[in-house]
């Protein structure tokens, strides 16, 4: 089924560990983005990409890295996890010619 | 300054009644889009309705309508005939760049919790 696929759905990390959250879409969308959701804060933009090879920072980029080597994939890397990165992470994509965004189902990350 | 403001911490409504969820926004861009999303307890983000800044009429999608007051910079969501399944968190969001652009950052409000009572 066409859409945005996020893996894993749940993850527990120890402080200092690294991991990559995966995001893939099969709709040929140019725009992809990562958000984190924390209680009472809504969704805040971490990083976004407007095409393969092009990425930029959002509102809360510290502690996260991204790259976009293909149109389909937009992984989010945590190089050294901290408890403050405990959150729910959403990936979203959009086609340039339609207003709507497609969201993945989210990854719930806990850093202990 | 917040770009999207949702100040109602929690709302309650009786089943079958209508409810309005408030959203105000701040932008100097003449071209923007406004969105409402629903997030049930299962966690997924469900798109409800969209209003473009140049749209002449208020957007409607089934039981959802958007009360767009451009001069007041408000974009309230109206849910008619509430159902128990409407109990969820609701987010207002805004995109400030033109519709046909790759740069498409979406800014969210903090959300409103709606509880529908039987």
PDB file of C-alpha atoms in Angstrom:
ATOM      1  CA  UNK A   1       0.000   0.000   0.000  1.00  0.00           C
ATOM      2  CA  UNK A   2       1.218   3.475  -0.866  1.00  0.00           C
ATOM      3  CA  UNK A   3       2.178   5.556   2.103  1.00  0.00           C
ATOM      4  CA  UNK A   4       4.875   6.418   4.623  1.00  0.00           C
ATOM      5  CA  UNK A   5       6.461   3.545   6.497  1.00  0.00           C
ATOM      6  CA  UNK A   6       8.300   4.110   9.761  1.00  0.00           C
ATOM      7  CA  UNK A   7      10.390   1.530  11.568  1.00  0.00           C
ATOM      8  CA  UNK A   8      10.660   0.553  14.315  1.00  0.00           C
ATOM      9  CA  UNK A   9       7.335   1.290  16.030  1.00  0.00           C
ATOM     10  CA  UNK A  10       8.840   1.104  19.503  1.00  0.00           C
ATOM     11  CA  UNK A  11      12.429   1.381  20.754  1.00  0.00           C
ATOM     12  CA  UNK A  12      14.158   1.604  24.101  1.00  0.00           C
ATOM     13  CA  UNK A  13      17.700   2.962  24.142  1.00  0.00           C
ATOM     14  CA  UNK A  14      20.254   3.505  26.833  1.00  0.00           C
ATOM     15  CA  UNK A  15      21.783   6.938  27.228  1.00  0.00           C
ATOM     16  CA  UNK A  16      24.693   7.312  24.839  1.00  0.00           C
ATOM     17  CA  UNK A  17      23.576   4.664  22.379  1.00  0.00           C
ATOM     18  CA  UNK A  18      23.034   5.481  18.741  1.00  0.00           C
ATOM     19  CA  UNK A  19      20.258   4.427  16.438  1.00  0.00           C
ATOM     20  CA  UNK A  20      18.540   5.270  13.184  1.00  0.00           C
ATOM     21  CA  UNK A  21      14.811   5.749  12.751  1.00  0.00           C
ATOM     22  CA  UNK A  22      13.775   4.705   9.288  1.00  0.00           C
ATOM     23  CA  UNK A  23      11.262   6.469   7.063  1.00  0.00           C
ATOM     24  CA  UNK A  24      10.349   5.358   3.557  1.00  0.00           C
ATOM     25  CA  UNK A  25       7.681   6.532   1.136  1.00  0.00           C
ATOM     26  CA  UNK A  26       6.672   5.082  -2.210  1.00  0.00           C
ATOM     27  CA  UNK A  27       4.713   8.044  -3.576  1.00  0.00           C
ATOM     28  CA  UNK A  28       7.676   9.859  -5.189  1.00  0.00           C
ATOM     29  CA  UNK A  29       7.170  12.803  -2.847  1.00  0.00           C
ATOM     30  CA  UNK A  30       9.860  15.463  -2.988  1.00  0.00           C
ATOM     31  CA  UNK A  31       9.297  16.809   0.506  1.00  0.00           C
ATOM     32  CA  UNK A  32       9.957  14.710   3.608  1.00  0.00           C
ATOM     33  CA  UNK A  33      10.212  15.745   7.219  1.00  0.00           C
ATOM     34  CA  UNK A  34      10.692  14.524  10.771  1.00  0.00           C
ATOM     35  CA  UNK A  35       8.688  15.739  13.767  1.00  0.00           C
ATOM     36  CA  UNK A  36       8.821  14.928  17.412  1.00  0.00           C
ATOM     37  CA  UNK A  37       5.745  15.017  19.626  1.00  0.00           C
ATOM     38  CA  UNK A  38       5.980  15.696  23.331  1.00  0.00           C
ATOM     39  CA  UNK A  39       3.085  16.141  25.777  1.00  0.00           C
ATOM     40  CA  UNK A  40       1.728  19.680  25.700  1.00  0.00           C
ATOM     41  CA  UNK A  41       4.115  20.720  22.916  1.00  0.00           C
ATOM     42  CA  UNK A  42       2.352  19.621  19.761  1.00  0.00           C
ATOM     43  CA  UNK A  43       4.546  18.432  16.893  1.00  0.00           C
ATOM     44  CA  UNK A  44       7.857  20.196  16.366  1.00  0.00           C
ATOM     45  CA  UNK A  45       9.899  20.021  13.186  1.00  0.00           C
ATOM     46  CA  UNK A  46      13.337  18.431  13.543  1.00  0.00           C
ATOM     47  CA  UNK A  47      14.702  18.260   9.975  1.00  0.00           C
ATOM     48  CA  UNK A  48      13.249  18.335   6.514  1.00  0.00           C
ATOM     49  CA  UNK A  49      14.268  17.640   2.943  1.00  0.00           C
ATOM     50  CA  UNK A  50      13.014  19.098  -0.324  1.00  0.00           C
ATOM     51  CA  UNK A  51      14.643  16.457  -2.491  1.00  0.00           C
ATOM     52  CA  UNK A  52      17.442  13.918  -2.721  1.00  0.00           C
ATOM     53  CA  UNK A  53      20.690  15.445  -1.486  1.00  0.00           C
ATOM     54  CA  UNK A  54      18.975  18.467   0.095  1.00  0.00           C
ATOM     55  CA  UNK A  55      18.251  18.714   3.808  1.00  0.00           C
ATOM     56  CA  UNK A  56      17.761  21.538   6.271  1.00  0.00           C
ATOM     57  CA  UNK A  57      17.141  22.093   9.960  1.00  0.00           C
ATOM     58  CA  UNK A  58      13.792  22.644  11.546  1.00  0.00           C
ATOM     59  CA  UNK A  59      12.864  24.021  14.944  1.00  0.00           C
ATOM     60  CA  UNK A  60      14.593  21.420  17.156  1.00  0.00           C
ATOM     61  CA  UNK A  61      17.541  19.890  15.211  1.00  0.00           C
ATOM     62  CA  UNK A  62      20.093  19.471  18.001  1.00  0.00           C
ATOM     63  CA  UNK A  63      21.100  15.867  18.620  1.00  0.00           C
ATOM     64  CA  UNK A  64      19.754  14.604  15.295  1.00  0.00           C
ATOM     65  CA  UNK A  65      21.284  14.053  11.869  1.00  0.00           C
ATOM     66  CA  UNK A  66      19.600  13.325   8.556  1.00  0.00           C
ATOM     67  CA  UNK A  67      20.558  12.550   5.000  1.00  0.00           C
ATOM     68  CA  UNK A  68      18.565  12.000   1.816  1.00  0.00           C
ATOM     69  CA  UNK A  69      20.387   9.865  -0.694  1.00  0.00           C
ATOM     70  CA  UNK A  70      17.217   8.720  -2.479  1.00  0.00           C
ATOM     71  CA  UNK A  71      13.757  10.175  -3.017  1.00  0.00           C
ATOM     72  CA  UNK A  72      12.210   7.289  -1.085  1.00  0.00           C
ATOM     73  CA  UNK A  73      14.184   7.269   2.156  1.00  0.00           C
ATOM     74  CA  UNK A  74      14.792   9.851   4.872  1.00  0.00           C
ATOM     75  CA  UNK A  75      16.450   8.291   7.945  1.00  0.00           C
ATOM     76  CA  UNK A  76      16.829  10.142  11.236  1.00  0.00           C
ATOM     77  CA  UNK A  77      19.981   9.404  13.229  1.00  0.00           C
ATOM     78  CA  UNK A  78      20.521   9.828  16.933  1.00  0.00           C
ATOM     79  CA  UNK A  79      24.288   9.712  17.444  1.00  0.00           C
ATOM     80  CA  UNK A  80      24.287   9.713  21.253  1.00  0.00           C
ATOM     81  CA  UNK A  81      20.821   9.316  22.725  1.00  0.00           C
ATOM     82  CA  UNK A  82      19.780  11.414  25.718  1.00  0.00           C
ATOM     83  CA  UNK A  83      16.723  11.089  27.973  1.00  0.00           C
ATOM     84  CA  UNK A  84      15.484  14.420  26.547  1.00  0.00           C
ATOM     85  CA  UNK A  85      15.029  12.627  23.222  1.00  0.00           C
ATOM     86  CA  UNK A  86      12.341  10.397  24.679  1.00  0.00           C
ATOM     87  CA  UNK A  87       9.423  11.211  22.416  1.00  0.00           C
ATOM     88  CA  UNK A  88       7.152  10.032  19.646  1.00  0.00           C
ATOM     89  CA  UNK A  89       8.659  10.638  16.221  1.00  0.00           C
ATOM     90  CA  UNK A  90       6.638  11.144  13.063  1.00  0.00           C
ATOM     91  CA  UNK A  91       7.801  11.192   9.488  1.00  0.00           C
ATOM     92  CA  UNK A  92       5.688  13.059   6.921  1.00  0.00           C
ATOM     93  CA  UNK A  93       5.917  13.571   3.182  1.00  0.00           C
ATOM     94  CA  UNK A  94       4.240  15.764   0.617  1.00  0.00           C
ATOM     95  CA  UNK A  95       3.966  16.103  -3.116  1.00  0.00           C
ATOM     96  CA  UNK A  96       4.741  19.564  -4.491  1.00  0.00           C
ATOM     97  CA  UNK A  97       1.448  19.832  -6.338  1.00  0.00           C
ATOM     98  CA  UNK A  98      -0.990  18.756  -3.649  1.00  0.00           C
ATOM     99  CA  UNK A  99      -1.608  20.446  -0.325  1.00  0.00           C
ATOM    100  CA  UNK A 100      -1.891  17.282   1.741  1.00  0.00           C
ATOM    101  CA  UNK A 101       0.736  15.597   3.881  1.00  0.00           C
ATOM    102  CA  UNK A 102       1.043  11.875   4.489  1.00  0.00           C
ATOM    103  CA  UNK A 103       2.180  10.864   7.960  1.00  0.00           C
ATOM    104  CA  UNK A 104       3.776   7.655   9.074  1.00  0.00           C
ATOM    105  CA  UNK A 105       2.373   5.779  12.058  1.00  0.00           C
ATOM    106  CA  UNK A 106       5.085   7.029  14.393  1.00  0.00           C
ATOM    107  CA  UNK A 107       7.991   5.630  16.422  1.00  0.00           C
ATOM    108  CA  UNK A 108       7.792   5.716  20.201  1.00  0.00           C
ATOM    109  CA  UNK A 109      11.334   6.119  21.537  1.00  0.00           C
ATOM    110  CA  UNK A 110      12.323   5.861  25.185  1.00  0.00           C
ATOM    111  CA  UNK A 111      15.845   6.731  26.318  1.00  0.00           C
ATOM    112  CA  UNK A 112      16.746   5.471  29.789  1.00  0.00           C
TER     113      UNK A 112
ATOM    114  CA  UNK B   1       5.770  34.358  19.242  1.00  0.00           C
ATOM    115  CA  UNK B   2       3.650  31.327  18.596  1.00  0.00           C
ATOM    116  CA  UNK B   3       2.529  30.947  15.019  1.00  0.00           C
ATOM    117  CA  UNK B   4      -0.364  28.660  15.893  1.00  0.00           C
ATOM    118  CA  UNK B   5      -2.265  29.135  19.134  1.00  0.00           C
ATOM    119  CA  UNK B   6      -4.667  26.629  20.588  1.00  0.00           C
ATOM    120  CA  UNK B   7      -5.585  27.774  24.066  1.00  0.00           C
ATOM    121  CA  UNK B   8      -8.414  25.440  25.023  1.00  0.00           C
ATOM    122  CA  UNK B   9      -6.776  22.817  27.251  1.00  0.00           C
ATOM    123  CA  UNK B  10      -9.605  20.355  27.014  1.00  0.00           C
ATOM    124  CA  UNK B  11     -13.119  20.337  25.684  1.00  0.00           C
ATOM    125  CA  UNK B  12     -16.157  18.278  26.549  1.00  0.00           C
ATOM    126  CA  UNK B  13     -19.217  17.849  24.381  1.00  0.00           C
ATOM    127  CA  UNK B  14     -22.354  15.783  24.609  1.00  0.00           C
ATOM    128  CA  UNK B  15     -22.852  13.171  21.928  1.00  0.00           C
ATOM    129  CA  UNK B  16     -24.815  14.505  18.924  1.00  0.00           C
ATOM    130  CA  UNK B  17     -24.079  18.134  19.792  1.00  0.00           C
ATOM    131  CA  UNK B  18     -21.810  20.463  17.821  1.00  0.00           C
ATOM    132  CA  UNK B  19     -18.458  21.678  19.128  1.00  0.00           C
ATOM    133  CA  UNK B  20     -16.012  24.367  18.045  1.00  0.00           C
ATOM    134  CA  UNK B  21     -12.273  24.012  18.533  1.00  0.00           C
ATOM    135  CA  UNK B  22     -10.393  27.297  18.414  1.00  0.00           C
ATOM    136  CA  UNK B  23      -7.247  28.094  16.467  1.00  0.00           C
ATOM    137  CA  UNK B  24      -5.567  31.426  15.838  1.00  0.00           C
ATOM    138  CA  UNK B  25      -2.501  31.907  13.691  1.00  0.00           C
ATOM    139  CA  UNK B  26       0.121  34.506  12.975  1.00  0.00           C
ATOM    140  CA  UNK B  27       1.768  35.081   9.616  1.00  0.00           C
ATOM    141  CA  UNK B  28       2.785  37.926   7.348  1.00  0.00           C
ATOM    142  CA  UNK B  29       2.809  35.694   4.270  1.00  0.00           C
ATOM    143  CA  UNK B  30      -0.237  36.378   2.052  1.00  0.00           C
ATOM    144  CA  UNK B  31      -0.207  32.789   0.821  1.00  0.00           C
ATOM    145  CA  UNK B  32      -0.656  30.066   3.408  1.00  0.00           C
ATOM    146  CA  UNK B  33      -2.617  26.942   4.180  1.00  0.00           C
ATOM    147  CA  UNK B  34      -4.358  25.854   7.345  1.00  0.00           C
ATOM    148  CA  UNK B  35      -4.901  22.249   8.395  1.00  0.00           C
ATOM    149  CA  UNK B  36      -6.672  20.348  11.115  1.00  0.00           C
ATOM    150  CA  UNK B  37      -5.519  16.898  12.176  1.00  0.00           C
ATOM    151  CA  UNK B  38      -7.066  14.385  14.545  1.00  0.00           C
ATOM    152  CA  UNK B  39      -4.951  12.128  16.729  1.00  0.00           C
ATOM    153  CA  UNK B  40      -6.904   9.350  18.448  1.00  0.00           C
ATOM    154  CA  UNK B  41      -5.482   7.389  21.348  1.00  0.00           C
ATOM    155  CA  UNK B  42      -3.954   4.951  18.854  1.00  0.00           C
ATOM    156  CA  UNK B  43      -1.542   7.720  17.880  1.00  0.00           C
ATOM    157  CA  UNK B  44      -1.853   8.147  14.127  1.00  0.00           C
ATOM    158  CA  UNK B  45      -2.271  11.571  12.561  1.00  0.00           C
ATOM    159  CA  UNK B  46      -5.508  11.795  10.576  1.00  0.00           C
ATOM    160  CA  UNK B  47      -6.021  14.678   8.159  1.00  0.00           C
ATOM    161  CA  UNK B  48      -9.453  16.302   8.570  1.00  0.00           C
ATOM    162  CA  UNK B  49      -9.698  19.516   6.586  1.00  0.00           C
ATOM    163  CA  UNK B  50      -7.707  22.145   4.689  1.00  0.00           C
ATOM    164  CA  UNK B  51      -8.267  25.859   4.033  1.00  0.00           C
ATOM    165  CA  UNK B  52      -6.156  27.887   1.643  1.00  0.00           C
ATOM    166  CA  UNK B  53      -5.661  31.572   2.371  1.00  0.00           C
ATOM    167  CA  UNK B  54      -7.143  32.539  -0.995  1.00  0.00           C
ATOM    168  CA  UNK B  55     -10.146  30.234  -0.763  1.00  0.00           C
ATOM    169  CA  UNK B  56     -13.311  32.309  -0.855  1.00  0.00           C
ATOM    170  CA  UNK B  57     -15.501  29.815   0.953  1.00  0.00           C
ATOM    171  CA  UNK B  58     -15.060  28.010   4.231  1.00  0.00           C
ATOM    172  CA  UNK B  59     -13.878  24.447   3.784  1.00  0.00           C
ATOM    173  CA  UNK B  60     -16.215  21.582   4.629  1.00  0.00           C
ATOM    174  CA  UNK B  61     -15.621  17.818   4.799  1.00  0.00           C
ATOM    175  CA  UNK B  62     -18.612  15.832   5.966  1.00  0.00           C
ATOM    176  CA  UNK B  63     -19.247  16.699   9.636  1.00  0.00           C
ATOM    177  CA  UNK B  64     -16.189  18.955   9.726  1.00  0.00           C
ATOM    178  CA  UNK B  65     -16.164  22.581   8.708  1.00  0.00           C
ATOM    179  CA  UNK B  66     -13.582  25.277   9.101  1.00  0.00           C
ATOM    180  CA  UNK B  67     -14.739  28.712  10.227  1.00  0.00           C
ATOM    181  CA  UNK B  68     -12.096  30.833   8.484  1.00  0.00           C
ATOM    182  CA  UNK B  69     -11.964  34.469   9.558  1.00  0.00           C
ATOM    183  CA  UNK B  70      -8.969  35.878   7.713  1.00  0.00           C
ATOM    184  CA  UNK B  71      -8.992  39.372   9.208  1.00  0.00           C
ATOM    185  CA  UNK B  72      -9.059  37.930  12.712  1.00  0.00           C
ATOM    186  CA  UNK B  73      -6.516  35.225  11.763  1.00  0.00           C
ATOM    187  CA  UNK B  74      -8.657  32.468  13.132  1.00  0.00           C
ATOM    188  CA  UNK B  75      -9.401  29.031  11.722  1.00  0.00           C
ATOM    189  CA  UNK B  76     -11.776  27.284  14.085  1.00  0.00           C
ATOM    190  CA  UNK B  77     -12.836  23.688  13.497  1.00  0.00           C
ATOM    191  CA  UNK B  78     -16.526  22.937  13.872  1.00  0.00           C
ATOM    192  CA  UNK B  79     -17.607  19.339  14.372  1.00  0.00           C
ATOM    193  CA  UNK B  80     -21.324  18.817  13.941  1.00  0.00           C
ATOM    194  CA  UNK B  81     -23.270  15.951  15.516  1.00  0.00           C
ATOM    195  CA  UNK B  82     -20.411  14.718  17.704  1.00  0.00           C
ATOM    196  CA  UNK B  83     -19.816  11.005  17.958  1.00  0.00           C
ATOM    197  CA  UNK B  84     -18.036   8.988  20.634  1.00  0.00           C
ATOM    198  CA  UNK B  85     -15.314   8.255  18.087  1.00  0.00           C
ATOM    199  CA  UNK B  86     -14.534  11.967  17.870  1.00  0.00           C
ATOM    200  CA  UNK B  87     -12.830  11.783  21.268  1.00  0.00           C
ATOM    201  CA  UNK B  88      -9.198  12.563  20.426  1.00  0.00           C
ATOM    202  CA  UNK B  89      -6.510  15.220  20.353  1.00  0.00           C
ATOM    203  CA  UNK B  90      -6.980  17.832  17.603  1.00  0.00           C
ATOM    204  CA  UNK B  91      -4.148  19.843  16.084  1.00  0.00           C
ATOM    205  CA  UNK B  92      -4.289  22.993  14.022  1.00  0.00           C
ATOM    206  CA  UNK B  93      -1.341  23.524  11.658  1.00  0.00           C
ATOM    207  CA  UNK B  94      -0.155  26.064   9.105  1.00  0.00           C
ATOM    208  CA  UNK B  95       2.057  26.041   6.027  1.00  0.00           C
ATOM    209  CA  UNK B  96       3.287  29.490   5.070  1.00  0.00           C
ATOM    210  CA  UNK B  97       4.844  28.901   1.645  1.00  0.00           C
ATOM    211  CA  UNK B  98       2.967  28.827  -1.648  1.00  0.00           C
ATOM    212  CA  UNK B  99       1.100  25.650  -2.502  1.00  0.00           C
ATOM    213  CA  UNK B 100       3.255  24.713  -5.458  1.00  0.00           C
ATOM    214  CA  UNK B 101       6.582  24.743  -3.694  1.00  0.00           C
ATOM    215  CA  UNK B 102       8.881  22.069  -2.399  1.00  0.00           C
ATOM    216  CA  UNK B 103       9.581  24.045   0.760  1.00  0.00           C
ATOM    217  CA  UNK B 104       6.594  22.961   2.792  1.00  0.00           C
ATOM    218  CA  UNK B 105       7.244  23.287   6.496  1.00  0.00           C
ATOM    219  CA  UNK B 106       4.184  22.635   8.616  1.00  0.00           C
ATOM    220  CA  UNK B 107       3.879  24.387  12.001  1.00  0.00           C
ATOM    221  CA  UNK B 108       1.588  22.842  14.608  1.00  0.00           C
ATOM    222  CA  UNK B 109      -0.290  24.171  17.576  1.00  0.00           C
ATOM    223  CA  UNK B 110      -0.110  22.389  20.921  1.00  0.00           C
ATOM    224  CA  UNK B 111      -3.395  20.627  20.425  1.00  0.00           C
ATOM    225  CA  UNK B 112      -6.784  20.372  22.104  1.00  0.00           C
ATOM    226  CA  UNK B 113      -8.205  17.286  23.778  1.00  0.00           C
ATOM    227  CA  UNK B 114     -11.849  16.649  22.945  1.00  0.00           C
ATOM    228  CA  UNK B 115     -13.932  14.247  25.002  1.00  0.00           C
ATOM    229  CA  UNK B 116     -17.384  13.254  23.793  1.00  0.00           C
ATOM    230  CA  UNK B 117     -19.811  12.221  26.534  1.00  0.00           C
ATOM    231  CA  UNK B 118     -22.545   9.641  25.838  1.00  0.00           C
TER     232      UNK B 118
END
